[in-house]
Amino acid sequence: MKNFKIFAINPGSTSTKIALFEGEECLFTKNISHGAEELKSFKRVKDQLGFRKDTIIKETALAEISLNSVDAFVGRGGGLMPLEGGVYEVNDKLLEDARACIAGEHPATLGAQIANEFAEEFSVKSFVVNPPDVDEFKNISRITGLKGVFRESRIHALNQKEIGMRYADEVEKRYEDINLIIAHIGGGISVTAHEKGKMIDSNDVLNGDGPMAPTRCGFIPLKKIIKMCFSGEYTKEQLNEKLTKSGGLVDHLETSDVKEILERINKGDSHAKLVFDAMVYQIAKEIGSMSVALEGKVDSIILTGGISNSSYVTEKITSMTKFIAPVRVMAGEFEMEALA
């Protein structure tokens, strides 16, 4: 069986990750950072398309990587209508939705578009894999206490699905035959119930649901938010910024750097310890709620994402949740491998 050469493209808010794989071997990888001032010149995300593509061409040229030997290009995907998890070949409808940012404006929407442009240039195919728009919720998990207001699936789908499949391989089972609770703990935090290969419930990472995170506030009692909205102290944009980009650890401790916060804790900073422990506690509570979604039938709890590299975090969560199921730490993220 041929080891295909796959070029993966993963545009993020302040970076573009690229990697070339031959089979499962990574031949080249690069995380290209984009400064805030550099991106400020683009009014809309869609305006960054040419800039990001040119950056990729420049970096591959510097690394003497030839793209004309690539068998397929794959992009992160995003901005699409809700869909089931899986691998999708890029077509006209997918591109139309990505360009229109049907599910919201984010650099991930550029993934399919850049992959498609390269694929057309080199006469090969392009794909997206488990984009942020994956929605496999049960209908009962969508209902809220207000008519017409529904909970939405906003999850780290790419890494979560990859982690689920890797764990299944480890225990020599099919991902579609086991129940897992996977907590992606990074800049954003999503805690998800995986029932036999489907992500049936989770906290909404983008809309202020679930645990607080390094830069996000998580769930806040609604009447307190209403009071803030009508206080006259914030514009809509300022409040949105406070809740999604400068909330959480940043608001409490003026930093989102977990390493720095743990150093402060080790030096006896009791306030830093209280706030950080509260975030960890909220993650554990969310894991508990996902165990109910699975009716207690949980094969394993898996902790992933960058912050899961901290034994301080993983040991506390394990202590609080191990009564539900065995806890497995699979730290970091495997998005580029998942795309390939």
XYZ file of C-alpha atoms in Angstrom:
340
model
C 0.000 0.000 0.000
C 1.409 3.382 -1.017
C 2.486 5.848 1.658
C 0.785 8.954 0.329
C 2.353 12.365 0.773
C -0.158 14.596 2.567
C 0.331 18.323 3.160
C -1.674 19.566 6.156
C -2.706 23.184 6.738
C -4.100 24.405 10.057
C -4.793 28.168 10.250
C -5.282 29.515 13.784
C -5.968 32.938 15.265
C -2.300 33.982 15.433
C -0.531 31.157 13.601
C -0.582 28.857 10.597
C 0.632 25.322 11.250
C 1.812 23.300 8.280
C 3.211 19.778 7.986
C 4.183 17.280 5.317
C 3.582 13.600 6.031
C 4.529 10.499 4.083
C 2.295 7.805 5.482
C 2.475 8.341 9.238
C 5.982 9.819 9.135
C 6.211 13.592 9.517
C 8.825 14.857 7.051
C 8.442 18.548 7.850
C 6.469 20.703 10.257
C 6.380 24.407 10.992
C 4.316 26.642 13.265
C 4.290 30.047 11.581
C 3.444 32.852 14.016
C 1.608 35.971 12.865
C 1.994 39.141 14.914
C -1.051 41.122 15.995
C 0.139 44.163 14.038
C 0.691 41.988 10.960
C -2.903 40.710 11.045
C -4.441 44.055 11.988
C -4.068 45.264 8.406
C -6.698 42.726 7.283
C -10.248 43.916 7.899
C -11.844 40.474 7.543
C -10.522 36.942 7.988
C -11.202 36.196 4.310
C -8.783 38.982 3.392
C -5.928 36.927 4.920
C -6.199 34.146 2.322
C -3.478 35.369 -0.046
C -1.204 36.404 2.806
C -1.425 33.004 4.519
C -0.933 31.086 1.273
C 2.108 33.192 0.332
C 3.558 32.575 3.800
C 3.214 28.814 3.292
C 4.911 29.027 -0.109
C 7.759 31.027 1.416
C 8.282 28.620 4.327
C 8.217 25.492 2.158
C 10.681 27.098 -0.258
C 13.066 27.940 2.603
C 12.833 24.310 3.764
C 13.342 23.093 0.175
C 10.002 21.263 0.294
C 8.526 20.560 -3.138
C 4.725 20.632 -3.226
C 4.425 19.122 -6.686
C 5.042 15.649 -5.232
C 2.132 15.956 -2.772
C -0.734 13.474 -3.293
C -3.374 15.480 -1.411
C -3.803 18.688 0.573
C -5.884 18.792 3.750
C -7.124 21.845 5.641
C -8.539 22.307 9.123
C -11.941 23.318 7.819
C -14.463 25.621 9.447
C -17.381 27.947 8.792
C -19.524 25.059 7.557
C -23.043 23.866 8.192
C -23.276 21.276 11.021
C -22.042 17.856 9.905
C -21.057 14.473 11.317
C -17.445 13.749 12.098
C -15.303 12.357 9.297
C -13.228 13.150 6.223
C -14.800 15.359 3.535
C -13.502 16.038 0.041
C -13.583 19.748 -0.735
C -16.291 20.631 -3.277
C -18.036 23.775 -4.480
C -20.673 23.750 -1.706
C -18.066 23.315 1.045
C -16.023 26.194 -0.372
C -19.136 28.385 -0.683
C -19.972 27.854 3.009
C -16.369 28.372 4.135
C -16.096 31.650 2.203
C -19.398 32.849 3.647
C -18.323 31.776 7.167
C -21.722 30.135 7.657
C -20.808 29.020 11.197
C -18.821 32.102 12.179
C -15.715 33.983 11.121
C -12.471 32.285 12.193
C -9.139 31.672 10.422
C -9.997 27.937 10.363
C -12.374 28.786 7.491
C -9.287 29.453 5.366
C -8.045 25.852 5.712
C -10.249 24.350 3.013
C -9.760 27.340 0.723
C -5.951 27.241 0.856
C -5.890 23.445 0.489
C -8.188 23.725 -2.520
C -6.024 26.355 -4.240
C -2.914 24.197 -3.856
C -4.813 21.076 -4.960
C -6.039 22.800 -8.126
C -2.541 24.079 -8.890
C -1.014 20.591 -8.621
C -4.029 18.642 -10.001
C -4.701 16.574 -6.852
C -7.529 16.365 -4.324
C -8.161 18.392 -1.172
C -9.981 17.479 2.036
C -11.076 18.661 5.469
C -11.136 16.424 8.554
C -13.378 16.748 11.623
C -13.781 20.531 11.331
C -14.994 22.683 14.257
C -18.504 22.407 12.771
C -18.878 18.724 13.693
C -22.238 18.334 15.457
C -23.296 14.914 16.739
C -25.357 16.084 19.735
C -28.438 14.216 20.827
C -31.483 16.464 20.520
C -32.120 16.283 24.266
C -28.747 17.928 24.895
C -29.683 20.940 22.738
C -32.719 22.133 24.729
C -32.421 25.149 27.039
C -34.939 26.863 29.287
C -35.827 29.398 26.605
C -37.869 28.523 23.539
C -35.856 28.957 20.361
C -32.513 29.159 22.174
C -30.474 25.998 21.666
C -27.151 24.656 22.897
C -24.662 24.276 20.058
C -21.741 21.945 19.398
C -18.513 23.944 19.585
C -15.752 21.475 20.456
C -12.062 20.796 19.736
C -13.407 18.123 17.405
C -10.214 17.411 15.455
C -8.043 16.622 18.478
C -10.845 15.004 20.482
C -11.714 12.526 17.727
C -8.033 11.734 17.151
C -7.465 11.123 20.863
C -10.526 8.861 21.015
C -9.265 6.764 18.107
C -5.710 6.589 19.485
C -6.976 5.416 22.858
C -9.165 2.802 21.189
C -6.121 1.491 19.317
C -4.204 1.265 22.603
C -6.866 -0.909 24.222
C -7.423 -2.874 20.989
C -11.020 -1.778 20.556
C -12.924 0.273 18.005
C -13.638 3.922 18.808
C -17.206 3.150 17.733
C -17.548 0.468 20.441
C -16.518 2.410 23.572
C -17.724 5.333 25.705
C -15.229 8.047 26.649
C -15.147 11.410 28.378
C -12.424 13.500 26.764
C -11.326 16.797 28.292
C -9.287 19.013 25.952
C -7.525 21.397 28.331
C -5.682 24.181 26.547
C -6.296 27.819 25.640
C -9.910 26.695 25.317
C -11.441 23.856 27.319
C -13.979 21.379 25.962
C -15.233 18.386 27.951
C -17.124 15.930 25.769
C -19.126 12.721 26.085
C -18.162 10.287 23.298
C -20.766 7.558 22.953
C -19.699 4.806 20.560
C -17.946 7.152 18.159
C -20.321 10.146 18.447
C -19.789 13.327 20.478
C -23.267 13.441 22.015
C -22.795 16.332 24.477
C -20.195 18.912 25.462
C -19.768 22.444 26.732
C -19.903 25.167 24.072
C -16.355 26.508 23.931
C -17.219 29.682 21.994
C -20.480 30.770 23.611
C -19.458 30.917 27.267
C -20.427 27.468 28.519
C -18.564 25.137 30.858
C -15.356 25.683 32.858
C -13.448 28.935 32.813
C -10.283 28.756 30.722
C -7.039 30.744 30.484
C -8.699 33.539 28.451
C -12.420 32.661 28.633
C -14.856 33.177 31.469
C -16.890 29.997 31.060
C -20.394 29.878 32.517
C -21.492 32.971 34.491
C -24.883 33.311 36.267
C -27.101 34.966 33.656
C -28.510 37.788 35.780
C -24.993 38.985 36.542
C -24.270 39.135 32.807
C -27.499 41.079 32.222
C -26.421 43.555 34.899
C -23.056 44.023 33.175
C -24.753 44.500 29.796
C -26.889 47.373 31.086
C -24.348 48.935 33.448
C -23.155 51.425 30.850
C -19.561 50.399 31.603
C -19.072 48.298 28.474
C -19.822 48.414 24.788
C -20.970 45.169 23.169
C -17.479 44.693 21.721
C -15.758 45.338 25.064
C -17.981 42.885 26.895
C -17.489 40.234 24.243
C -13.720 40.760 24.558
C -13.919 40.467 28.343
C -15.868 37.213 28.226
C -13.976 35.445 25.431
C -10.458 36.872 25.189
C -9.546 38.507 28.490
C -11.662 36.507 30.945
C -10.737 33.448 33.000
C -7.189 33.307 34.321
C -6.248 36.530 32.518
C -8.979 38.516 34.309
C -8.136 37.057 37.710
C -4.340 36.789 37.500
C -3.374 39.022 34.543
C -1.785 36.121 32.684
C -2.835 33.021 30.777
C 0.605 31.414 31.185
C -0.003 28.262 33.234
C 3.713 27.755 33.870
C 3.957 31.237 35.369
C 0.858 30.669 37.525
C 2.208 27.362 38.862
C 5.475 29.115 39.763
C 3.466 31.715 41.692
C 1.611 28.916 43.489
C 4.900 27.208 44.384
C 6.104 30.511 45.874
C 3.049 30.660 48.149
C 0.632 32.872 46.177
C -2.635 31.756 47.797
C -4.849 33.849 45.498
C -3.291 32.312 42.369
C -3.798 28.868 43.898
C -7.465 29.536 44.680
C -8.259 30.785 41.155
C -6.287 28.074 39.374
C -7.735 25.332 41.566
C -11.209 26.715 40.795
C -10.590 26.220 37.073
C -9.419 22.647 37.686
C -12.448 22.028 39.939
C -14.801 23.293 37.223
C -13.209 20.936 34.672
C -13.751 18.007 37.041
C -17.391 19.045 37.580
C -17.926 19.133 33.819
C -16.483 15.625 33.556
C -19.020 14.564 36.180
C -21.883 16.017 34.148
C -20.699 14.199 31.010
C -20.756 10.925 32.961
C -24.505 11.487 33.404
C -24.857 11.996 29.635
C -23.339 8.513 29.267
C -25.524 7.093 32.075
C -22.391 6.184 34.018
C -21.205 3.770 31.314
C -17.724 5.241 30.878
C -14.772 3.165 29.711
C -12.210 5.882 30.372
C -11.708 9.580 31.102
C -8.964 11.069 28.916
C -7.143 14.344 29.615
C -5.535 15.989 26.588
C -4.441 19.440 25.390
C -1.396 21.474 26.355
C -2.317 22.088 30.000
C -2.576 18.328 30.525
C 1.240 18.322 30.526
C 0.956 19.691 34.080
C 0.909 16.906 36.696
C -0.538 19.476 39.137
C -3.644 19.662 36.926
C -3.947 16.010 35.959
C -3.426 14.668 39.486
C -6.133 16.934 40.928
C -8.633 16.028 38.199
C -7.792 12.342 38.573
C -8.355 12.518 42.310
C -11.800 14.080 41.815
C -13.025 11.899 38.944
C -11.399 8.477 39.213
C -14.530 7.124 40.937
C -16.289 7.468 37.562
C -13.771 5.596 35.400
C -9.997 5.142 34.970
C -8.239 8.365 33.986
C -5.717 8.387 31.131
C -3.462 11.358 30.340
C -2.669 11.907 26.650
C -1.157 15.391 26.897
C -0.637 17.791 24.030
C -2.545 17.894 20.771
C -2.331 15.798 17.626
C -4.134 18.014 15.137
C -1.591 17.787 12.322
C -1.369 13.997 12.635
C -5.168 13.863 12.694
C -5.390 15.866 9.473
C -2.825 13.657 7.713
